[in-house]
Structure formats: structure tokens, C-alpha cells
Amino acid sequence: MHIDPVVMLAEQLRSLETALKRARDGEDHDQACRILGKISLLTSELDETLPTSALGAAELLGFAAAALPFSGAKYALHLCEAAERLAQGQRTFADLVWLRAMREALAGGLCGQDGLVAADLISRAIVGVSRPIVVYRAVMAPRSTEERVHA
């Protein structure tokens, strides 16, 4: 089973942000500029990547919550709660309905330009949330004819 590309990109972004903080604390401006370039590339790659799982959708919802302004803190909290449930593997119909309604409200101008950014992230998160789950069941090997006769 492959790892969700959104999860991988989010982890790389987190590690680069930590490295950027260390470079800034050490006042290594050249290193900080290189790291900022890498962050920019990863962010643009993340903007084009669709999640393949609920975990990837949870990462995008976290980014959407962070993109909202302070005036949208109530919505950001709800996004974080939905992201936590998705990260735990819990997909609820109520979350999916709320995400779709929130996407429409944000795309309609709620929270301004930041809301438009969050709406795009939520749109892509919905793709990951609504993907079907494949469950593999263990199958017993067929019994030999000798075992069937004695059973």
C-alpha cells in the first residue's frame, strides 16, 4: 500500500520549516533563502496534489484551518476537529456535508481572500474523504479433499 502523497509532502514541509527556524536562529541567511526556495517548490507541488486517503485529507484540512484569518477561528476549530477525526480513521457523513457547505461559503467570499485559499484546500480534501475504503478480508486456503472427508 502506498503512502498518501499529501502526507509525504506535509511531512517534508514540516521538516523544512524546522530547518528554516534553525537557520534563522543561527543567522545563516544563505541557508534560510535556500530552504525558503524548497518550501516554495513543495507548496506549489502540494497545490497540485490530491489526497488518496482520509489521512491526506486531514492534512489538507489542517492547512485550510491555518489559512483562515482570526475572524474565522470558529470555522478553523471545526476544521481541526474534522481533521482529527479523519486522522483517526473516522469518516462521518456529517463532516462531509459540513465540509461541502463550508467550501461553498468560503468560495462565496466568507473570510475574503484567505477563505478562497481555504476553499481550494477543502475541495481537494473532500476528494480524499469521499474515496471508497478497500477492505481486504482474509480467506482460508481451500481444504484438501482428505480433510473434507474426515470432517
PDB file of C-alpha atoms in Angstrom:
ATOM      1  CA  MET A   1       0.000   0.000   0.000  1.00  0.00           C
ATOM      2  CA  HIS A   2       1.391   3.396  -0.994  1.00  0.00           C
ATOM      3  CA  ILE A   3       1.639   6.377   1.320  1.00  0.00           C
ATOM      4  CA  ASP A   4      -0.632   9.298   0.552  1.00  0.00           C
ATOM      5  CA  PRO A   5       1.381  11.917  -1.401  1.00  0.00           C
ATOM      6  CA  VAL A   6      -0.189  14.747   0.620  1.00  0.00           C
ATOM      7  CA  VAL A   7       1.026  13.170   3.871  1.00  0.00           C
ATOM      8  CA  MET A   8       4.531  12.848   2.461  1.00  0.00           C
ATOM      9  CA  LEU A   9       4.606  16.465   1.244  1.00  0.00           C
ATOM     10  CA  ALA A  10       3.204  17.746   4.549  1.00  0.00           C
ATOM     11  CA  GLU A  11       5.911  15.923   6.488  1.00  0.00           C
ATOM     12  CA  GLN A  12       8.605  17.343   4.209  1.00  0.00           C
ATOM     13  CA  LEU A  13       7.174  20.843   4.698  1.00  0.00           C
ATOM     14  CA  ARG A  14       7.210  20.431   8.478  1.00  0.00           C
ATOM     15  CA  SER A  15      10.836  19.303   8.473  1.00  0.00           C
ATOM     16  CA  LEU A  16      11.831  22.216   6.209  1.00  0.00           C
ATOM     17  CA  GLU A  17      10.038  24.688   8.473  1.00  0.00           C
ATOM     18  CA  THR A  18      12.015  23.315  11.430  1.00  0.00           C
ATOM     19  CA  ALA A  19      15.241  23.648   9.443  1.00  0.00           C
ATOM     20  CA  LEU A  20      14.271  27.206   8.485  1.00  0.00           C
ATOM     21  CA  LYS A  21      13.764  28.122  12.132  1.00  0.00           C
ATOM     22  CA  ARG A  22      17.209  26.716  12.994  1.00  0.00           C
ATOM     23  CA  ALA A  23      18.806  28.609  10.085  1.00  0.00           C
ATOM     24  CA  ARG A  24      17.166  31.873  11.144  1.00  0.00           C
ATOM     25  CA  ASP A  25      18.167  31.361  14.786  1.00  0.00           C
ATOM     26  CA  GLY A  26      21.742  30.756  13.664  1.00  0.00           C
ATOM     27  CA  GLU A  27      21.527  33.777  11.351  1.00  0.00           C
ATOM     28  CA  ASP A  28      22.545  31.722   8.314  1.00  0.00           C
ATOM     29  CA  HIS A  29      20.772  33.846   5.713  1.00  0.00           C
ATOM     30  CA  ASP A  30      22.003  31.898   2.674  1.00  0.00           C
ATOM     31  CA  GLN A  31      20.725  28.623   4.116  1.00  0.00           C
ATOM     32  CA  ALA A  32      17.420  30.286   5.039  1.00  0.00           C
ATOM     33  CA  CYS A  33      16.993  31.509   1.446  1.00  0.00           C
ATOM     34  CA  ARG A  34      17.667  28.013   0.059  1.00  0.00           C
ATOM     35  CA  ILE A  35      15.171  26.495   2.482  1.00  0.00           C
ATOM     36  CA  LEU A  36      12.551  29.106   1.555  1.00  0.00           C
ATOM     37  CA  GLY A  37      13.018  28.142  -2.101  1.00  0.00           C
ATOM     38  CA  LYS A  38      12.471  24.471  -1.250  1.00  0.00           C
ATOM     39  CA  ILE A  39       9.385  25.348   0.794  1.00  0.00           C
ATOM     40  CA  SER A  40       8.024  27.325  -2.150  1.00  0.00           C
ATOM     41  CA  LEU A  41       8.532  24.363  -4.503  1.00  0.00           C
ATOM     42  CA  LEU A  42       6.908  21.917  -2.086  1.00  0.00           C
ATOM     43  CA  THR A  43       3.978  24.261  -1.515  1.00  0.00           C
ATOM     44  CA  SER A  44       3.344  24.578  -5.249  1.00  0.00           C
ATOM     45  CA  GLU A  45       3.562  20.787  -5.578  1.00  0.00           C
ATOM     46  CA  LEU A  46       1.102  20.412  -2.702  1.00  0.00           C
ATOM     47  CA  ASP A  47      -1.285  22.791  -4.502  1.00  0.00           C
ATOM     48  CA  GLU A  48      -1.496  20.292  -7.380  1.00  0.00           C
ATOM     49  CA  THR A  49      -1.703  17.087  -5.335  1.00  0.00           C
ATOM     50  CA  LEU A  50      -4.927  15.280  -4.477  1.00  0.00           C
ATOM     51  CA  PRO A  51      -5.111  13.154  -1.338  1.00  0.00           C
ATOM     52  CA  THR A  52      -5.619   9.432  -1.767  1.00  0.00           C
ATOM     53  CA  SER A  53      -6.784   8.768   1.794  1.00  0.00           C
ATOM     54  CA  ALA A  54      -8.588  10.249   4.761  1.00  0.00           C
ATOM     55  CA  LEU A  55      -5.208  10.920   6.367  1.00  0.00           C
ATOM     56  CA  GLY A  56      -4.144  13.077   3.408  1.00  0.00           C
ATOM     57  CA  ALA A  57      -7.487  14.880   3.589  1.00  0.00           C
ATOM     58  CA  ALA A  58      -6.847  15.534   7.289  1.00  0.00           C
ATOM     59  CA  GLU A  59      -3.523  17.182   6.426  1.00  0.00           C
ATOM     60  CA  LEU A  60      -5.220  19.461   3.887  1.00  0.00           C
ATOM     61  CA  LEU A  61      -7.905  20.413   6.393  1.00  0.00           C
ATOM     62  CA  GLY A  62      -5.166  21.377   8.841  1.00  0.00           C
ATOM     63  CA  PHE A  63      -3.627  23.632   6.197  1.00  0.00           C
ATOM     64  CA  ALA A  64      -7.075  25.087   5.435  1.00  0.00           C
ATOM     65  CA  ALA A  65      -7.630  25.873   9.118  1.00  0.00           C
ATOM     66  CA  ALA A  66      -4.247  27.604   9.275  1.00  0.00           C
ATOM     67  CA  ALA A  67      -5.099  29.663   6.175  1.00  0.00           C
ATOM     68  CA  LEU A  68      -8.213  31.201   7.727  1.00  0.00           C
ATOM     69  CA  PRO A  69      -7.952  34.626   9.391  1.00  0.00           C
ATOM     70  CA  PHE A  70      -8.648  35.206  13.079  1.00  0.00           C
ATOM     71  CA  SER A  71     -12.226  36.195  12.254  1.00  0.00           C
ATOM     72  CA  GLY A  72     -12.740  32.632  11.002  1.00  0.00           C
ATOM     73  CA  ALA A  73     -11.434  30.988  14.182  1.00  0.00           C
ATOM     74  CA  LYS A  74     -14.760  29.225  14.779  1.00  0.00           C
ATOM     75  CA  TYR A  75     -14.552  27.621  11.341  1.00  0.00           C
ATOM     76  CA  ALA A  76     -10.868  26.809  11.818  1.00  0.00           C
ATOM     77  CA  LEU A  77     -11.678  24.994  15.062  1.00  0.00           C
ATOM     78  CA  HIS A  78     -14.351  22.928  13.338  1.00  0.00           C
ATOM     79  CA  LEU A  79     -11.909  22.119  10.501  1.00  0.00           C
ATOM     80  CA  CYS A  80      -9.303  20.978  13.047  1.00  0.00           C
ATOM     81  CA  GLU A  81     -11.857  18.763  14.799  1.00  0.00           C
ATOM     82  CA  ALA A  82     -12.865  17.172  11.483  1.00  0.00           C
ATOM     83  CA  ALA A  83      -9.176  16.702  10.624  1.00  0.00           C
ATOM     84  CA  GLU A  84      -8.574  14.934  13.949  1.00  0.00           C
ATOM     85  CA  ARG A  85     -11.457  12.556  13.313  1.00  0.00           C
ATOM     86  CA  LEU A  86     -10.171  11.812   9.807  1.00  0.00           C
ATOM     87  CA  ALA A  87      -6.643  11.239  11.103  1.00  0.00           C
ATOM     88  CA  GLN A  88      -8.111   8.653  13.488  1.00  0.00           C
ATOM     89  CA  GLY A  89      -9.845   6.935  10.580  1.00  0.00           C
ATOM     90  CA  GLN A  90     -13.345   8.168  11.435  1.00  0.00           C
ATOM     91  CA  ARG A  91     -15.283   9.340   8.409  1.00  0.00           C
ATOM     92  CA  THR A  92     -18.675  10.770   9.223  1.00  0.00           C
ATOM     93  CA  PHE A  93     -21.371  11.836   6.842  1.00  0.00           C
ATOM     94  CA  ALA A  94     -21.945  14.973   8.939  1.00  0.00           C
ATOM     95  CA  ASP A  95     -18.319  16.038   8.401  1.00  0.00           C
ATOM     96  CA  LEU A  96     -18.602  15.530   4.658  1.00  0.00           C
ATOM     97  CA  VAL A  97     -21.814  17.576   4.484  1.00  0.00           C
ATOM     98  CA  TRP A  98     -20.287  20.344   6.632  1.00  0.00           C
ATOM     99  CA  LEU A  99     -17.112  20.418   4.522  1.00  0.00           C
ATOM    100  CA  ARG A 100     -19.122  20.789   1.332  1.00  0.00           C
ATOM    101  CA  ALA A 101     -21.196  23.608   2.832  1.00  0.00           C
ATOM    102  CA  MET A 102     -18.071  25.303   4.194  1.00  0.00           C
ATOM    103  CA  ARG A 103     -16.366  25.073   0.811  1.00  0.00           C
ATOM    104  CA  GLU A 104     -19.301  26.842  -0.835  1.00  0.00           C
ATOM    105  CA  ALA A 105     -19.419  29.555   1.840  1.00  0.00           C
ATOM    106  CA  LEU A 106     -15.679  30.227   1.649  1.00  0.00           C
ATOM    107  CA  ALA A 107     -15.711  30.224  -2.155  1.00  0.00           C
ATOM    108  CA  GLY A 108     -18.601  32.696  -1.970  1.00  0.00           C
ATOM    109  CA  GLY A 109     -16.487  35.254  -0.137  1.00  0.00           C
ATOM    110  CA  LEU A 110     -16.662  34.276   3.535  1.00  0.00           C
ATOM    111  CA  CYS A 111     -13.291  35.206   5.114  1.00  0.00           C
ATOM    112  CA  GLY A 112     -12.145  37.077   1.991  1.00  0.00           C
ATOM    113  CA  GLN A 113      -9.044  36.032   0.033  1.00  0.00           C
ATOM    114  CA  ASP A 114      -7.910  33.688   2.814  1.00  0.00           C
ATOM    115  CA  GLY A 115     -11.280  31.967   2.545  1.00  0.00           C
ATOM    116  CA  LEU A 116     -10.697  31.321  -1.157  1.00  0.00           C
ATOM    117  CA  VAL A 117      -7.382  29.620  -0.360  1.00  0.00           C
ATOM    118  CA  ALA A 118      -9.073  27.514   2.324  1.00  0.00           C
ATOM    119  CA  ALA A 119     -11.938  26.647  -0.050  1.00  0.00           C
ATOM    120  CA  ASP A 120      -9.472  25.199  -2.563  1.00  0.00           C
ATOM    121  CA  LEU A 121      -7.812  23.112   0.146  1.00  0.00           C
ATOM    122  CA  ILE A 122     -11.192  21.888   1.397  1.00  0.00           C
ATOM    123  CA  SER A 123     -12.234  20.974  -2.165  1.00  0.00           C
ATOM    124  CA  ARG A 124      -9.203  18.746  -2.509  1.00  0.00           C
ATOM    125  CA  ALA A 125      -9.708  17.314   0.990  1.00  0.00           C
ATOM    126  CA  ILE A 126     -13.251  16.300   0.049  1.00  0.00           C
ATOM    127  CA  VAL A 127     -11.761  14.129  -2.706  1.00  0.00           C
ATOM    128  CA  GLY A 128      -9.754  12.199  -0.107  1.00  0.00           C
ATOM    129  CA  VAL A 129     -12.658  11.953   2.324  1.00  0.00           C
ATOM    130  CA  SER A 130     -15.074  10.629  -0.268  1.00  0.00           C
ATOM    131  CA  ARG A 131     -12.765   7.952  -1.678  1.00  0.00           C
ATOM    132  CA  PRO A 132     -14.079   4.454  -1.017  1.00  0.00           C
ATOM    133  CA  ILE A 133     -12.274   2.308   1.508  1.00  0.00           C
ATOM    134  CA  VAL A 134     -11.000  -1.044   0.308  1.00  0.00           C
ATOM    135  CA  VAL A 135     -11.168  -3.746   2.954  1.00  0.00           C
ATOM    136  CA  TYR A 136      -9.221  -6.909   2.350  1.00  0.00           C
ATOM    137  CA  ARG A 137     -10.596  -9.981   4.050  1.00  0.00           C
ATOM    138  CA  ALA A 138      -8.521 -12.970   4.941  1.00  0.00           C
ATOM    139  CA  VAL A 139      -9.516 -16.068   3.029  1.00  0.00           C
ATOM    140  CA  MET A 140      -8.758 -19.518   4.272  1.00  0.00           C
ATOM    141  CA  ALA A 141      -6.973 -21.828   1.884  1.00  0.00           C
ATOM    142  CA  PRO A 142      -9.298 -24.457   0.469  1.00  0.00           C
ATOM    143  CA  ARG A 143      -9.241 -27.649   2.447  1.00  0.00           C
ATOM    144  CA  SER A 144      -7.943 -30.732   0.762  1.00  0.00           C
ATOM    145  CA  THR A 145     -10.406 -33.467  -0.172  1.00  0.00           C
ATOM    146  CA  GLU A 146      -8.944 -35.687   2.527  1.00  0.00           C
ATOM    147  CA  GLU A 147      -9.703 -33.092   5.230  1.00  0.00           C
ATOM    148  CA  ARG A 148     -13.259 -32.679   3.914  1.00  0.00           C
ATOM    149  CA  VAL A 149     -13.911 -36.401   4.095  1.00  0.00           C
ATOM    150  CA  HIS A 150     -12.759 -36.629   7.732  1.00  0.00           C
ATOM    151  CA  ALA A 151     -14.649 -33.538   8.840  1.00  0.00           C
TER     152      ALA A 151
END
